[in-house]
Every structure is written in C-alpha cells, then in structure tokens.
PDB file of C-alpha atoms in Angstrom:
ATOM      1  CA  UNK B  18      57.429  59.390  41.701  1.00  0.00           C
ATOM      2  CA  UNK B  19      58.482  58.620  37.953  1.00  0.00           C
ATOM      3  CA  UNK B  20      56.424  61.326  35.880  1.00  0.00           C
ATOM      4  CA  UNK B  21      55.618  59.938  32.548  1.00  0.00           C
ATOM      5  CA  UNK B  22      55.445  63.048  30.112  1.00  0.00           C
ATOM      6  CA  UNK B  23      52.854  62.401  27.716  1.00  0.00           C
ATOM      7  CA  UNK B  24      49.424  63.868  26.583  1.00  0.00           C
ATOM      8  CA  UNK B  25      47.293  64.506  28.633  1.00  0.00           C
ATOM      9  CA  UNK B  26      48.927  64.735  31.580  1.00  0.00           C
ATOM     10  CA  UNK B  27      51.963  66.603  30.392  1.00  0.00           C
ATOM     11  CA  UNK B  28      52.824  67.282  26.712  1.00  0.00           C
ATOM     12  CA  UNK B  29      56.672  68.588  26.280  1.00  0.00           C
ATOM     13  CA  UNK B  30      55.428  70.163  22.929  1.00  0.00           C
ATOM     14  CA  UNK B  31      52.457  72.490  24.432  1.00  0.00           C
ATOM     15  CA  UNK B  32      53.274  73.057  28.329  1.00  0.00           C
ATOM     16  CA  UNK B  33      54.116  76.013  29.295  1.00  0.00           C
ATOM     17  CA  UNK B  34      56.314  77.520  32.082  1.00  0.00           C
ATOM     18  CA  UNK B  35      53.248  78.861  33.754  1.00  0.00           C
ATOM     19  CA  UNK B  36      51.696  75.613  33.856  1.00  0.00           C
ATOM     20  CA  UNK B  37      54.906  73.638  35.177  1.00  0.00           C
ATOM     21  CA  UNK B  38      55.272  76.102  37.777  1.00  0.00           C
ATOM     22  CA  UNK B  39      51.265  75.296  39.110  1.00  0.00           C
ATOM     23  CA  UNK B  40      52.208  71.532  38.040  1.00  0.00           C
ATOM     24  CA  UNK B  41      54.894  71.899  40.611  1.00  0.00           C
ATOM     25  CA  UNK B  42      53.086  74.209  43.262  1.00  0.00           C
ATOM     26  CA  UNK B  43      50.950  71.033  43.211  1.00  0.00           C
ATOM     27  CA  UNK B  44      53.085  68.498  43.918  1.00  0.00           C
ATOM     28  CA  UNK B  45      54.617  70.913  46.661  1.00  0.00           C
ATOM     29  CA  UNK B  46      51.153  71.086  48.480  1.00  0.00           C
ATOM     30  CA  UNK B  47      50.755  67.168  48.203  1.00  0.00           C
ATOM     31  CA  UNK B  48      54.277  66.289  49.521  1.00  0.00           C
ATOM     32  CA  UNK B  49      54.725  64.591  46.184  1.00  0.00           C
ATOM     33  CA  UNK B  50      58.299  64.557  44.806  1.00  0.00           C
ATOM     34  CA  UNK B  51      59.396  63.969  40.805  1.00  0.00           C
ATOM     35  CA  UNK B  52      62.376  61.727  41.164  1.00  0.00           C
ATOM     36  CA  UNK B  53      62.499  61.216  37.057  1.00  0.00           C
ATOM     37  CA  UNK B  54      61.269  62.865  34.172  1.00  0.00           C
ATOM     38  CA  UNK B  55      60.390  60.505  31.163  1.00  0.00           C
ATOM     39  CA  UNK B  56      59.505  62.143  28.157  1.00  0.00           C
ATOM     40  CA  UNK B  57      57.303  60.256  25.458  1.00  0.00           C
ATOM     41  CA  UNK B  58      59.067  57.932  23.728  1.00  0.00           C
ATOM     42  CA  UNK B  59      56.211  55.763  21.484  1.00  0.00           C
ATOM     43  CA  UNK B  60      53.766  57.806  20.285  1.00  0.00           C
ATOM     44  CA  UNK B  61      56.085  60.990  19.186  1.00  0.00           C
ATOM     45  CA  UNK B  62      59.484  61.004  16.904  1.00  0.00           C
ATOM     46  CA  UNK B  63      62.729  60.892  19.057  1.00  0.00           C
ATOM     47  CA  UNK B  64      65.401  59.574  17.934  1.00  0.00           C
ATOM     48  CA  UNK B  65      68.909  61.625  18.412  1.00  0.00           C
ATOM     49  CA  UNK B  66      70.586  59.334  16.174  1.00  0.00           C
ATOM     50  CA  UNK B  67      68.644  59.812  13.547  1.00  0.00           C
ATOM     51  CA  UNK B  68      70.201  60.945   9.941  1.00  0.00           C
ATOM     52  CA  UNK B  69      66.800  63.214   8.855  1.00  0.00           C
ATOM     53  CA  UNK B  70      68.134  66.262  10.351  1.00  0.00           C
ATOM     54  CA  UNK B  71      64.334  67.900  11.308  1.00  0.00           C
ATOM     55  CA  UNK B  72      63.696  65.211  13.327  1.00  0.00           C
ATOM     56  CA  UNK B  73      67.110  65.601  14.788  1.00  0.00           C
ATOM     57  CA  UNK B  74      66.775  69.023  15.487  1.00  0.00           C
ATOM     58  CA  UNK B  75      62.894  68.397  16.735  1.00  0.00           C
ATOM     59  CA  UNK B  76      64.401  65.300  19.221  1.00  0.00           C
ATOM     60  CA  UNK B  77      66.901  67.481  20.322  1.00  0.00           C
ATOM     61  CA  UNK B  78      64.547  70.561  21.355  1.00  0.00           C
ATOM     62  CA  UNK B  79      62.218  67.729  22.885  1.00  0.00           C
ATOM     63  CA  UNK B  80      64.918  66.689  25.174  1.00  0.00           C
ATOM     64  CA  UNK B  81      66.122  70.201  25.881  1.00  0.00           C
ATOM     65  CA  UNK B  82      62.533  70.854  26.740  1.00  0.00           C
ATOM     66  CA  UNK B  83      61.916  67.809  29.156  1.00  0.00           C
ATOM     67  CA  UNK B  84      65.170  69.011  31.106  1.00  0.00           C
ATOM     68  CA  UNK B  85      63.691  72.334  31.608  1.00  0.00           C
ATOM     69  CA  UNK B  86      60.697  71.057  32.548  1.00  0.00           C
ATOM     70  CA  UNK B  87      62.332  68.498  34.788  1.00  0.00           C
ATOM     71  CA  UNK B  88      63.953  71.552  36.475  1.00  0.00           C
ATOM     72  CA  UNK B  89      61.031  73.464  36.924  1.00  0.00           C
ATOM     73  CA  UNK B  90      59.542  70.198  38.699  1.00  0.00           C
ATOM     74  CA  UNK B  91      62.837  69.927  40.783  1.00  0.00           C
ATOM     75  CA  UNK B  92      63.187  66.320  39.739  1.00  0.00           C
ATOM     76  CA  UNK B  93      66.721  65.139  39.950  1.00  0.00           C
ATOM     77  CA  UNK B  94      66.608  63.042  36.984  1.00  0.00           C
ATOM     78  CA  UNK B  95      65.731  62.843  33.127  1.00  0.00           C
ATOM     79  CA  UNK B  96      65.357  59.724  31.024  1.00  0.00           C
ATOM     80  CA  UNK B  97      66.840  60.144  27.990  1.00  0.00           C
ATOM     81  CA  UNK B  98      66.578  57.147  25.368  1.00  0.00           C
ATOM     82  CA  UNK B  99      68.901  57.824  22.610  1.00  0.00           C
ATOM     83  CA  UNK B 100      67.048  56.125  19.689  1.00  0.00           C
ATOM     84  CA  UNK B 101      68.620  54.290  16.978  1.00  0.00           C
ATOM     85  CA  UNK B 102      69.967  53.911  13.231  1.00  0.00           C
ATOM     86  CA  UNK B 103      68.774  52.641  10.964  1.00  0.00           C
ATOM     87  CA  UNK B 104      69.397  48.695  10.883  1.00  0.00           C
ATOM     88  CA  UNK B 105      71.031  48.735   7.012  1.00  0.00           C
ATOM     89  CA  UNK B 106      73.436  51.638   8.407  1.00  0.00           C
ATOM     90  CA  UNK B 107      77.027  51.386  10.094  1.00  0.00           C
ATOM     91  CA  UNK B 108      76.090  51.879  13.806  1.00  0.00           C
ATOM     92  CA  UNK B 109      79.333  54.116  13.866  1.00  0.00           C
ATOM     93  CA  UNK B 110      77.677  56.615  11.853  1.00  0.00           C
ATOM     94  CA  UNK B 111      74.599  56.880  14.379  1.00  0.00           C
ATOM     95  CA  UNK B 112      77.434  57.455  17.252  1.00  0.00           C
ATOM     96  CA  UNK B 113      78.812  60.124  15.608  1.00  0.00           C
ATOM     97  CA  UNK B 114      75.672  62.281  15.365  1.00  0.00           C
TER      98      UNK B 114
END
C-alpha cells in the first residue's frame, strides 16, 4: 500500500523511531506491505527549489526524514516532489539549487 505521511496518521516532523518501529511491527502482523512513502506535500512547506534557504534546509531534513522513515517501514520507494521557483524567476536558477 501507498502510505500517505501526514497528520494524524504519520507526521515526518513529530514521529519517532520508536513509533515507526511499532508502526512497522504492525504492518508485519497484518501482512500489510509499504510499497511508497509520500510525505505531505499541501498542507506543509516543501519545496527543494526554493531560494529562502530555511525552508530549503527544513524541505531538505523533511525528505531526509521520510527516507528514514520509509526504511524503517521497509518500503521500497519514496515520493519525492521537487517543488518549484518562483514563476518571475529563470527556471535555471531553481535547477541549480
């Protein structure tokens, strides 16, 4: 199944590694297998492109985070959605970051 990381279920910024690791005893017991981890990507800031370089940082440690998490769930894959520029900047400068 396609987890959807996102509060309540499963908040990137406030899970912890004891709480995967039950999350994933779980889905063990149940015969339930994580084929993709998708992190939050409407209510929360991501955006790796971005030029603010807090939220940079912060999208960046999100990401990091879901792939942990994602490997503590043994789930194959992570969905990882790049963001954007803004649309009055060169999109060259966005690719460089």
């Amino acid at each position: 199944m396609e987890l959807y990381a996102a509060a309540p279920q499963l908040c990137l910024q406030t899970v912890t590694d004891r709480e995967l690791a039950a999350l994933s005893r779980k889905l063990r017991e149940r015969q339930l297998h994580v084929c993709c981890l998708t992190p939050e990507q409407v209510n929360y800031p991501m955006n790796l492109t971005v030029e603010d370089e807090g939220l940079r940082r912060y999208s960046i440690a999100t990401t990091q985070r879901a792939i942990q998490a994602a490997n503590c769930l043994e789930s194959p894959l992570v969905l990882v959605t790049m963001g954007h520029s803004l649309l009055d900047k060169p999109r060259q400068d966005a690719w460089e970051r």
